[in-house]
Short mmCIF file of C-alpha atoms in Angstrom, two decimals:
data_model
loop_
_atom_site.label_atom_id
_atom_site.label_comp_id
_atom_site.label_asym_id
_atom_site.label_seq_id
_atom_site.Cartn_x
_atom_site.Cartn_y
_atom_site.Cartn_z
CA MET A 221 104.37 119.46 185.72
CA LEU A 222 101.33 121.26 184.32
CA ARG A 223 102.91 121.39 180.88
CA THR A 224 103.66 117.66 181.02
CA GLU A 225 100.10 116.83 182.02
CA ILE A 226 98.59 119.06 179.35
CA TYR A 227 100.91 117.46 176.79
CA ARG A 228 99.87 113.95 177.94
CA MET A 229 96.23 114.94 177.71
CA LEU A 230 96.54 116.42 174.22
CA LYS A 231 98.46 113.40 172.96
CA SER A 232 96.04 110.84 174.42
CA ARG A 233 93.86 108.71 172.17
CA SER A 234 90.80 109.32 174.32
CA PHE A 235 91.06 113.09 173.87
CA ARG A 236 91.15 112.65 170.11
CA ILE A 237 88.19 110.25 170.20
CA SER A 238 86.18 112.69 172.28
CA LEU A 239 86.99 115.64 170.03
CA LEU A 240 86.35 113.62 166.89
CA VAL A 241 82.92 112.49 168.10
CA GLY A 242 81.96 116.03 169.12
CA CYS A 243 83.09 117.54 165.82
CA SER A 244 81.31 114.78 163.88
CA ILE A 245 78.07 115.69 165.61
CA ALA A 246 78.67 119.38 164.75
CA ILE A 247 79.08 118.44 161.07
CA TRP A 248 76.03 116.19 161.27
CA GLU A 249 74.02 119.19 162.53
CA LEU A 250 75.32 121.28 159.63
CA ILE A 251 74.25 118.66 157.10
CA VAL A 252 70.80 117.87 158.46
CA VAL A 253 69.75 121.31 159.75
CA ALA A 254 71.79 124.29 158.55
CA ILE A 255 72.29 123.32 154.89
CA PRO A 256 68.60 122.46 154.30
CA TYR A 257 67.68 125.81 155.92
CA ALA A 258 70.16 127.62 153.66
CA TYR A 259 69.63 125.84 150.35
CA GLY A 260 66.74 123.37 150.68
CA PRO A 261 63.69 124.05 148.48
CA GLU A 262 61.37 123.22 151.38
CA TRP A 263 62.59 126.31 153.27
CA ALA A 264 62.60 128.66 150.24
CA PHE A 265 59.46 130.40 151.46
CA MET A 266 61.15 131.23 154.76
CA ARG A 267 64.28 132.55 153.07
CA SER A 268 62.20 134.80 150.83
CA GLY A 269 60.23 136.08 153.82
CA ALA A 270 56.91 135.19 152.17
CA ASP A 271 53.78 135.74 154.29
CA GLY A 272 55.84 137.53 156.93
CA ALA A 273 58.01 134.48 157.66
CA TYR A 274 61.24 135.30 159.44
CA PRO A 275 64.24 133.97 157.46
CA PRO A 276 66.42 131.25 159.03
CA SER A 277 69.21 132.69 161.11
CA LEU A 278 72.51 131.45 162.49
CA PHE A 279 71.06 131.64 166.00
CA ASN A 280 68.29 129.11 165.40
CA SER A 281 70.27 126.73 163.18
CA TRP A 282 73.53 125.96 164.95
CA LEU A 283 74.06 123.08 167.36
CA GLY A 284 73.15 125.15 170.40
CA GLY A 285 70.14 126.80 168.77
CA THR A 286 68.03 123.79 167.84
CA PRO A 287 67.20 121.92 171.04
CA PHE A 288 64.92 119.40 169.31
CA SER A 289 67.08 118.35 166.39
CA LEU A 290 68.58 114.88 166.69
CA PRO A 291 72.28 115.96 166.57
CA SER A 292 71.66 118.59 169.24
CA LEU A 293 69.75 116.18 171.49
CA VAL A 294 72.49 113.58 171.13
CA TYR A 295 75.29 116.11 171.66
CA PHE A 296 73.98 117.64 174.86
CA PHE A 297 73.04 114.21 176.16
CA VAL A 298 76.54 112.79 175.73
CA ALA A 299 78.34 116.06 176.61
CA PRO A 300 79.09 115.00 180.24
CA LEU A 301 80.61 111.80 178.85
CA LEU A 302 82.63 113.71 176.24
CA ALA A 303 83.90 115.94 179.06
CA CYS A 304 85.16 113.00 181.11
CA ILE A 305 86.65 110.88 178.35
CA PRO A 306 89.78 112.98 177.70
CA TYR A 307 91.50 112.92 181.07
CA ALA A 308 89.15 112.38 184.02
CA SER A 309 90.39 108.83 184.57
CA SER A 310 94.05 109.82 184.40
CA LEU A 311 94.53 110.30 188.14
CA HIS A 312 93.05 106.85 188.76
CA THR A 313 95.26 105.26 186.08
CA ASP A 314 98.38 106.94 187.46
CA CYS A 315 97.62 105.84 191.02
CA ALA A 316 96.62 102.30 190.06
CA GLY A 317 99.59 101.80 187.76
CA GLY A 318 102.15 103.26 190.13
CA PHE A 319 103.06 106.13 187.81
CA ALA A 320 101.83 108.65 190.36
CA ILE A 321 104.58 107.58 192.79
CA GLN A 322 107.21 108.18 190.11
CA LEU A 323 105.85 111.64 189.50
CA LEU A 324 105.54 112.44 193.19
CA VAL A 325 109.25 111.76 193.67
CA ARG A 326 109.97 114.56 191.22
CA SER A 327 107.32 116.97 192.41
CA ASP A 328 105.19 117.71 195.45
CA ALA A 329 101.68 116.34 195.78
CA ARG A 330 100.00 119.72 195.62
CA THR A 331 101.59 120.57 192.26
CA TYR A 332 100.83 117.12 190.92
CA LEU A 333 97.17 117.17 191.92
CA ARG A 334 96.73 120.74 190.71
CA SER A 335 98.28 119.90 187.35
CA LYS A 336 96.15 116.79 187.03
CA ILE A 337 92.90 118.61 187.83
CA VAL A 338 93.72 121.61 185.63
CA SER A 339 94.62 119.40 182.67
CA SER A 340 91.48 117.31 183.19
CA VAL A 341 89.30 120.43 183.27
CA VAL A 342 91.06 121.96 180.26
CA GLY A 343 90.62 118.72 178.31
CA ALA A 344 86.92 118.64 179.18
CA ILE A 345 86.38 122.27 178.20
CA VAL A 346 88.18 121.83 174.88
CA ALA A 347 86.34 118.58 174.09
CA VAL A 348 82.91 120.09 174.74
CA GLU A 349 83.34 123.69 173.58
CA ILE A 350 85.34 123.19 170.37
CA PRO A 351 82.50 121.28 168.62
CA LEU A 352 80.06 124.01 169.67
CA LEU A 353 82.32 126.74 168.32
CA LEU A 354 82.90 124.69 165.17
CA SER A 355 79.16 124.36 164.67
CA LEU A 356 78.69 128.11 165.18
CA LEU A 357 81.43 128.82 162.66
CA LEU A 358 80.25 126.30 160.06
CA THR A 359 76.64 127.44 160.31
CA ALA A 360 77.76 131.06 159.95
CA THR A 361 79.25 130.15 156.57
CA VAL A 362 75.85 129.21 155.16
CA LEU A 363 73.36 131.32 157.12
CA PRO A 364 73.27 135.02 158.05
CA ALA A 365 73.45 136.07 161.70
CA LEU A 366 70.04 137.72 161.68
CA PRO A 367 69.13 139.05 165.12
CA PRO A 368 66.60 136.88 166.97
CA GLU A 369 63.01 138.05 167.03
CA ALA A 370 60.75 136.82 169.81
CA THR A 371 57.59 137.18 167.73
CA ALA A 372 58.99 135.15 164.83
CA GLY A 373 58.27 131.91 166.66
CA THR A 374 61.31 130.22 165.15
CA PHE A 375 63.77 130.82 167.99
CA PHE A 376 63.77 128.22 170.70
CA VAL A 377 64.96 130.44 173.55
CA SER A 378 61.90 131.52 175.46
CA PRO A 379 61.95 135.13 176.72
CA THR A 380 61.21 133.69 180.17
CA ALA A 381 64.11 131.23 180.00
CA MET A 382 67.39 131.78 181.80
CA LEU A 383 68.94 134.98 180.35
CA GLY A 384 66.17 134.89 177.72
CA ASP A 385 65.81 138.68 177.59
CA LEU A 386 69.55 139.01 176.98
CA PHE A 387 69.27 136.61 174.02
CA TYR A 388 66.84 138.91 172.22
CA ALA A 389 68.61 142.14 173.22
CA HIS A 390 72.32 141.24 172.90
CA THR A 391 72.66 137.81 171.33
CA TRP A 392 76.46 137.61 171.29
CA MET A 393 76.58 138.63 174.94
CA TYR A 394 74.07 135.89 175.68
CA LEU A 395 76.20 133.32 173.89
CA MET A 396 79.32 134.43 175.74
CA SER A 397 77.48 134.28 179.07
CA TYR A 398 76.21 130.84 178.21
CA PHE A 399 79.66 129.64 177.30
CA LEU A 400 80.81 130.78 180.77
CA ILE A 401 77.94 128.88 182.43
CA GLU A 402 78.86 125.84 180.35
CA ILE A 403 82.50 126.10 181.36
CA CYS A 404 81.48 126.28 185.03
CA THR A 405 79.29 123.17 184.62
CA ILE A 406 81.98 121.27 182.73
CA CYS A 407 84.56 122.21 185.38
CA ALA A 408 82.31 120.73 188.07
CA ILE A 409 81.78 117.53 186.06
CA ALA A 410 85.45 117.01 185.13
CA TRP A 411 86.80 117.88 188.56
CA ALA A 412 84.32 115.62 190.33
CA GLY A 413 85.10 112.87 187.81
CA THR A 414 88.83 113.15 188.45
CA LEU A 415 88.35 112.90 192.22
CA LEU A 416 85.95 109.97 191.86
CA GLY A 417 88.86 108.12 190.26
CA LEU A 418 90.43 107.78 193.71
CA VAL A 419 87.57 105.67 195.04
CA LEU A 420 86.24 103.82 191.99
CA PRO A 421 87.67 100.44 190.96
CA ASN A 422 88.71 101.12 187.36
CA ALA A 423 89.19 103.77 184.70
CA LEU A 424 85.98 102.90 182.89
CA MET A 425 83.83 103.52 185.94
CA THR A 426 85.71 106.76 186.59
CA THR A 427 84.88 107.97 183.11
CA VAL A 428 81.28 106.85 183.12
CA ALA A 429 80.32 107.69 186.73
CA PRO A 430 79.85 111.48 186.23
CA PHE A 431 77.73 110.80 183.15
CA MET A 432 75.60 108.31 185.05
CA ILE A 433 75.24 110.77 187.94
CA CYS A 434 74.10 113.44 185.45
CA MET A 435 71.59 110.98 184.03
CA ILE A 436 70.25 110.02 187.46
CA LEU A 437 70.04 113.73 188.32
CA SER A 438 67.96 114.44 185.24
CA VAL A 439 65.55 111.62 186.11
CA ALA A 440 65.49 112.46 189.81
CA LEU A 441 64.99 116.21 189.47
CA THR A 442 62.02 115.94 187.11
CA PRO A 443 59.41 115.08 189.80
CA PHE A 444 60.58 118.12 191.78
CA ASN A 445 60.11 120.43 188.80
CA ALA A 446 63.83 121.19 188.80
CA SER A 447 64.90 119.52 185.57
CA SER A 448 66.17 122.89 184.27
CA TYR A 449 69.12 122.59 186.64
CA THR A 450 70.41 119.29 185.25
CA PRO A 451 73.81 119.47 183.53
CA ALA A 452 72.30 118.51 180.17
CA GLU A 453 69.93 121.50 180.37
CA LEU A 454 72.57 123.93 181.59
CA LEU A 455 74.95 122.94 178.83
CA ASN A 456 72.36 123.66 176.17
CA PRO A 457 72.28 127.34 175.04
CA SER A 458 68.61 126.89 174.11
CA PRO A 459 67.19 125.56 177.37
CA THR A 460 63.68 124.20 177.41
CA GLY A 461 63.12 125.10 181.08
CA ALA A 462 63.36 128.36 182.99
CA ALA A 463 66.24 127.99 185.43
CA ASN A 464 67.38 130.82 187.67
CA VAL A 465 70.95 131.76 186.77
CA ILE A 466 71.89 132.59 190.37
CA VAL A 467 70.56 129.27 191.69
CA ALA A 468 72.33 127.37 188.88
CA LEU A 469 75.65 129.09 189.50
CA MET A 470 75.30 128.57 193.26
CA ALA A 471 74.55 124.86 192.77
CA TYR A 472 77.51 124.22 190.50
CA GLY A 473 79.71 126.64 192.43
CA SER A 474 79.05 124.65 195.60
CA ILE A 475 80.05 121.45 193.77
CA LEU A 476 83.30 123.17 192.77
CA ILE A 477 83.91 124.32 196.36
CA LEU A 478 83.26 120.78 197.60
CA CYS A 479 85.76 119.47 195.04
CA LEU A 480 88.29 122.07 196.21
CA VAL A 481 87.85 121.03 199.84
CA ILE A 482 88.26 117.34 198.95
CA THR A 483 91.37 118.15 196.89
CA CYS A 484 92.88 120.03 199.85
CA ILE A 485 92.15 117.09 202.16
CA ILE A 486 93.70 114.63 199.70
CA THR A 487 96.80 116.80 199.35
CA LYS A 488 97.24 116.78 203.12
CA HIS A 489 97.09 112.96 203.18
CA ILE A 490 99.72 112.28 200.61
CA GLU A 491 100.53 108.81 202.00
CA TRP A 492 97.05 107.66 201.07
CA LEU A 493 97.47 108.90 197.52
CA GLN A 494 100.76 107.03 197.22
CA GLN A 495 99.03 103.79 198.21
CA MET B 243 98.30 73.96 185.58
CA SER B 244 94.97 72.13 185.35
CA THR B 245 92.64 73.53 182.72
CA PRO B 246 89.66 75.23 184.38
CA THR B 247 86.28 74.41 182.88
CA THR B 248 83.68 76.99 181.98
CA LEU B 249 81.51 75.85 184.88
CA LYS B 250 84.31 76.21 187.41
CA LEU B 251 85.17 79.65 186.12
CA PHE B 252 81.51 80.65 186.14
CA ILE B 253 81.14 79.56 189.78
CA ARG B 254 84.26 81.56 190.61
CA ASP B 255 82.76 84.55 188.78
CA LEU B 256 79.63 84.24 190.88
CA GLN B 257 81.72 84.40 194.04
CA VAL B 258 84.08 87.15 192.96
CA GLY B 259 81.60 89.21 190.96
CA LYS B 260 78.77 89.21 193.47
CA TYR B 261 79.42 92.81 194.51
CA HIS B 262 79.26 93.99 190.93
CA MET B 263 76.07 92.00 190.44
CA ILE B 264 74.48 93.50 193.57
CA ALA B 265 75.63 96.98 192.54
CA LEU B 266 74.05 96.54 189.12
CA ALA B 267 70.75 95.34 190.61
CA CYS B 268 70.68 98.18 193.18
CA ALA B 269 71.52 100.86 190.60
CA THR B 270 68.85 99.55 188.26
CA CYS B 271 66.30 99.48 191.06
CA ILE B 272 67.15 103.08 192.08
CA LEU B 273 66.87 104.30 188.49
CA SER B 274 63.56 102.48 188.18
CA VAL B 275 62.24 104.21 191.33
CA PHE B 276 63.19 107.59 189.88
CA GLY B 277 61.65 106.50 186.60
CA VAL B 278 58.34 105.77 188.36
CA LEU B 279 58.35 109.18 190.05
CA SER B 280 59.35 110.92 186.84
CA TYR B 281 56.64 109.12 184.91
CA LEU B 282 53.93 109.99 187.43
CA TYR B 283 55.00 113.63 187.27
CA ALA B 284 54.99 113.62 183.47
CA THR B 285 51.57 111.96 183.36
CA ASN B 286 50.07 114.56 185.66
CA LEU B 287 51.67 117.35 183.65
CA ALA B 288 50.39 115.92 180.36
CA LEU B 289 46.88 115.63 181.81
CA GLN B 290 47.01 119.26 182.92
CA LEU B 291 48.31 120.56 179.61
CA MET B 292 46.05 118.63 177.25
CA PRO B 293 42.54 119.66 176.39
CA SER B 294 39.93 117.51 178.10
CA GLY B 295 39.00 115.73 174.86
CA PHE B 296 42.52 114.49 174.34
CA THR B 297 43.31 113.10 177.78
CA SER B 298 42.59 109.59 176.55
CA HIS B 299 45.83 109.86 174.55
CA VAL B 300 47.81 110.05 177.76
CA ASN B 301 49.01 106.67 178.82
CA HIS B 302 47.90 106.12 182.42
CA ASP B 303 49.59 102.79 182.66
CA ALA B 304 52.36 103.13 185.22
CA TRP B 305 54.25 100.32 183.51
CA SER B 306 55.11 102.83 180.85
CA ASN B 307 57.76 104.31 183.10
CA LEU B 308 59.70 101.09 182.77
CA TRP B 309 63.05 100.91 181.05
CA LEU B 310 61.28 98.93 178.32
CA PHE B 311 59.23 101.91 177.25
CA GLY B 312 61.65 104.75 177.35
CA CYS B 313 59.37 107.60 176.47
CA ASN B 314 57.13 110.17 178.00
CA PRO B 315 53.44 109.37 178.39
CA ALA B 316 52.42 111.84 175.74
CA SER B 317 55.26 111.25 173.31
CA ASN B 318 52.94 109.63 170.79
CA GLN B 319 51.53 113.10 170.19
CA PRO B 320 53.34 114.49 167.13
CA ASP B 321 52.99 118.12 168.19
CA LEU B 322 54.76 117.66 171.53
CA PRO B 323 58.54 118.11 171.67
CA PHE B 324 60.76 115.10 172.02
CA SER B 325 62.61 114.58 175.27
CA MET B 326 65.43 112.14 175.73
CA PRO B 327 64.21 108.97 177.55
CA THR B 328 66.84 109.16 180.25
CA SER B 329 65.68 106.24 182.39
CA TRP B 330 65.49 103.89 179.40
CA ILE B 331 68.96 104.86 178.17
CA GLY B 332 70.33 104.86 181.73
CA MET B 333 69.18 101.29 182.34
CA HIS B 334 70.64 100.05 179.08
CA LEU B 335 73.95 101.77 179.82
CA LEU B 336 74.03 100.26 183.30
CA PHE B 337 73.55 96.82 181.76
CA VAL B 338 76.71 97.44 179.77
CA ALA B 339 78.89 99.57 182.06
CA LEU B 340 78.88 97.41 185.19
CA PRO B 341 79.54 94.07 183.43
CA ILE B 342 82.41 95.69 181.51
CA SER B 343 83.70 97.10 184.79
CA TYR B 344 83.64 93.67 186.42
CA VAL B 345 85.33 91.94 183.49
CA THR B 346 88.00 94.66 183.38
CA THR B 347 88.70 94.35 187.10
CA ASP B 348 88.77 90.55 187.00
CA TYR B 349 90.97 90.54 183.90
CA ARG B 350 93.57 92.61 185.71
CA ARG B 351 93.26 90.61 188.92
CA SER B 352 93.32 87.02 187.72
CA GLY B 353 92.15 86.80 184.09
CA ILE B 354 95.56 87.62 182.69
CA GLN B 355 97.06 84.76 184.74
CA ILE B 356 94.44 82.27 183.58
CA LEU B 357 94.56 83.33 179.94
CA THR B 358 98.32 83.05 179.68
CA ARG B 359 98.56 79.65 181.37
CA THR B 360 95.59 77.72 180.05
CA SER B 361 95.17 76.17 176.64
CA ARG B 362 91.39 76.68 176.69
CA LYS B 363 90.96 80.41 176.66
CA THR B 364 87.37 80.10 175.43
CA SER B 365 86.25 78.91 178.88
CA TRP B 366 87.22 82.20 180.48
CA TYR B 367 85.31 84.24 177.91
CA LEU B 368 82.25 81.96 178.02
CA ALA B 369 82.17 82.12 181.82
CA LYS B 370 82.14 85.90 181.59
CA LEU B 371 79.34 85.71 179.01
CA LEU B 372 77.23 83.54 181.33
CA TRP B 373 77.95 85.84 184.27
CA THR B 374 76.84 88.86 182.22
CA ILE B 375 73.57 87.15 181.23
CA LEU B 376 72.83 86.30 184.86
CA ALA B 377 73.74 89.79 186.10
CA ILE B 378 71.48 91.49 183.55
CA MET B 379 68.60 89.13 184.29
CA LEU B 380 68.86 89.90 187.99
CA ALA B 381 68.95 93.62 187.20
CA LEU B 382 65.84 93.26 185.05
CA MET B 383 64.04 91.68 187.95
CA ALA B 384 65.26 94.44 190.27
CA ALA B 385 63.82 97.00 187.86
CA LEU B 386 60.38 95.48 188.39
CA ILE B 387 60.44 95.95 192.19
CA PRO B 388 59.18 99.57 192.22
CA LEU B 389 56.29 98.55 190.00
CA LEU B 390 54.96 96.16 192.60
CA SER B 391 53.55 99.21 194.32
CA GLN B 392 51.30 99.91 191.33
CA PRO B 393 47.64 98.94 191.75
CA SER B 394 47.38 97.50 188.22
CA ILE B 395 50.15 94.95 188.76
CA ALA B 396 47.81 91.93 188.89
CA GLU B 397 46.03 92.85 185.66
CA ILE B 398 49.33 93.28 183.88
CA LEU B 399 50.87 90.08 185.15
CA PHE B 400 47.87 87.96 184.19
CA GLU B 401 47.00 89.61 180.91
CA PRO B 402 47.74 86.99 178.24
CA THR B 403 49.40 89.18 175.61
CA ARG B 404 51.28 91.68 177.70
CA LEU B 405 53.70 89.63 179.71
CA PRO B 406 55.12 87.79 176.66
CA ALA B 407 55.66 91.18 175.04
CA TYR B 408 57.64 92.37 178.07
CA ALA B 409 59.54 89.10 178.17
CA SER B 410 60.57 89.21 174.50
CA ALA B 411 61.64 92.84 174.82
CA ALA B 412 63.61 91.96 177.97
CA ILE B 413 65.39 89.10 176.18
CA LEU B 414 66.25 91.44 173.32
CA SER B 415 67.60 94.07 175.74
CA THR B 416 69.74 91.43 177.42
CA SER B 417 71.15 90.16 174.14
CA LEU B 418 71.90 93.67 172.90
CA SER B 419 73.71 94.51 176.13
CA ILE B 420 75.72 91.29 176.00
CA LEU B 421 76.78 91.94 172.42
CA VAL B 422 77.92 95.45 173.30
CA THR B 423 79.79 94.12 176.34
CA GLN B 424 81.54 91.55 174.16
CA GLY B 425 82.22 94.13 171.47
CA SER B 426 83.96 96.33 174.03
CA TRP B 427 86.56 93.59 174.53
CA GLN B 428 87.63 94.02 170.95
CA LEU B 429 87.08 97.71 170.32
CA GLY B 430 87.79 99.27 173.70
CA ALA B 431 85.34 99.99 176.50
CA ILE B 432 85.09 103.76 176.29
CA PRO B 433 84.67 104.12 172.49
CA THR B 434 82.09 101.30 172.58
CA LEU B 435 80.17 102.88 175.40
CA LEU B 436 80.19 106.27 173.70
CA ALA B 437 78.99 104.74 170.43
CA TYR B 438 76.30 102.77 172.25
CA THR B 439 75.03 105.90 174.03
CA ILE B 440 74.71 107.73 170.72
CA TYR B 441 73.05 104.67 169.18
CA LEU B 442 70.47 104.56 171.98
CA GLY B 443 69.76 108.28 171.56
CA VAL B 444 69.18 107.79 167.84
CA CYS B 445 67.00 104.72 168.54
CA ALA B 446 64.87 106.77 170.91
CA TYR B 447 64.46 109.59 168.43
CA LEU B 448 63.80 107.72 165.22
CA PRO B 449 60.71 105.60 164.59
CA SER B 450 61.01 101.87 165.00
CA ASP B 451 60.14 101.23 161.36
CA ASN B 452 63.80 100.96 160.53
CA PRO B 453 64.93 97.43 161.42
CA LEU B 454 68.54 98.63 161.81
CA PHE B 455 67.54 100.24 165.07
CA ILE B 456 67.07 97.05 167.05
CA GLY B 457 67.26 99.07 170.24
CA SER B 458 63.98 100.81 169.53
CA LEU B 459 62.21 97.46 169.37
CA THR B 460 62.70 97.25 173.11
CA MET B 461 60.62 100.40 173.58
CA LEU B 462 57.15 99.12 174.20
CA CYS B 463 55.52 102.52 173.92
CA ARG B 464 55.98 102.09 170.19
CA TYR B 465 54.86 98.57 170.44
CA ARG B 466 53.04 97.22 167.43
CA ALA B 467 51.80 93.72 166.89
CA TYR B 468 53.39 93.37 163.46
CA ILE B 469 56.17 94.83 161.35
CA GLY B 470 55.09 94.06 157.80
CA GLU B 471 53.77 90.51 157.91
CA MET B 472 55.90 89.37 160.83
CA PRO B 473 54.68 89.40 164.44
CA ILE B 474 56.96 91.68 166.45
CA ALA B 475 57.50 89.07 169.18
CA CYS B 476 58.94 86.74 166.52
CA ILE B 477 61.25 89.47 165.25
CA GLU B 478 62.41 90.29 168.76
CA THR B 479 63.10 86.68 169.70
CA SER B 480 64.91 86.01 166.40
CA ALA B 481 66.97 89.17 166.82
CA ALA B 482 67.80 88.21 170.43
CA LEU B 483 68.93 84.72 169.38
CA ALA B 484 70.99 86.12 166.52
CA LEU B 485 72.68 88.58 168.88
CA LEU B 486 73.45 85.79 171.36
CA VAL B 487 75.01 83.70 168.60
CA ILE B 488 77.10 86.67 167.48
CA SER B 489 78.17 87.28 171.11
CA THR B 490 79.30 83.67 171.46
CA LEU B 491 81.19 83.94 168.18
CA VAL B 492 82.92 87.07 169.49
CA CYS B 493 83.94 85.02 172.54
CA VAL B 494 85.36 82.22 170.43
CA LEU B 495 87.14 84.63 168.07
CA ALA B 496 88.62 86.52 171.00
CA SER B 497 90.03 83.32 172.45
CA LYS B 498 91.60 82.27 169.13
CA ARG B 499 93.69 85.39 168.76
CA ASP B 500 97.40 85.11 169.43
CA VAL B 501 97.49 88.37 171.28
CA ILE B 502 95.27 88.22 174.33
CA PRO B 503 92.81 91.01 173.72
CA GLY B 504 91.08 91.01 177.07
CA PRO B 505 88.60 93.69 177.98
CA LEU B 506 90.19 96.94 176.93
CA GLY B 507 88.84 98.84 179.87
CA GLU B 508 91.49 101.48 179.92
CA CYS B 509 92.12 104.15 177.38
CA ARG B 510 95.64 104.76 178.41
#
């Protein structure tokens, strides 16, 4: 069942659209940021290190290293939407179209729901992380991976930011940690999106609802000085705020636990799912 | 089967689509409330951060938190970092997402029956167009509710130049949303919505000098009286009318196709 669902997800048009848009933004970043840094005459003084300037590095030129460039802003803004496009609405579509009943005849509800949620989460992770990895790889082809220097003033990760000290001490470890935080956030978004499909009226709303919730969260948390905990901020490896990693993981971990509890309840009430 | 007129279908849409309309108005109002709070917070922060001589650059006008403005109070300062105008983009996306959702639901429920049995398919599409206009106008009014609490409301309402500026920007926002809603019938809801989100992000980031970015004309924080020789209100109204004409053409074209396109709300 899991293999079937993963196959359906990978073959779906929406997954390809999501991946294509993400990768296009990664290439856009390469063209407007990394290539000018690497070859543009306007940055020649930085490359030569004139007047003590720190040369451009991979870590302040890739998609996750330039929080104020237009491609980066756009990417992390639409990332929750990119995560939900591939397969979050699939459970809703199956239930509404009657396909879920066909599948439930051949398998038990627990396996079906588990496969659906796992494939939805995998689709979301691939759709969001592949463009980031692509950007890292493409930027590495034109710029050296010079270690970040806090005094250079050209790296956007503040030493006081979440895991900021790790960024300047062990950059690759920082990136790996951040990818794990991102995966946790994306899991919460995709899982919640999949479950929302059981109560929302159509596939479009199922896809858009998590994105809208993320947007409302980012507006609503600002007055409480907690905007660093919004999904858009947590997905960005160069955060502008100083979130506490424990609080962030607890917040998104509790969303995941809530999703798990709801999934268990739904599995117990299989008749409702069949309706 | 008797051919339903546009008016009859529109009245039916009002009855059937009232929950979607109320949901759109409520969601817009909630986002506007958060926008007000967010704006007040940002204004206070900007006042704290700026040197005393520069505080006049901070926009104290609470109307600036409106969806029409879409920027932080101090965003006209070139040395401050850009932040995505979430409330502005959120409102514009709501204006698109909920109408598409209603049309999709209604298409599956009864639209497919009507479109296959009637000879005048245009009526169905035009009724949906009218419903969308009405729903967005109601949502625009709902967005103003939180601002009634502001002390400067009377000055703003009775100032001769300001209200027309808001009105023209509102009409442009409505037309843009309607065009995107109509476009989604042809191109698919999710790709259209994704493209529109990216477009709004680019509009917010880039200056409004480029006329291709019609969306940024609706941001009054960058409001200027003229673009070149033309008054901006004229440009906005002309653009809004042009977009409405294009939307109607999309309706007519959709109804002339042999294959019923319908609102492609589903990806699979």
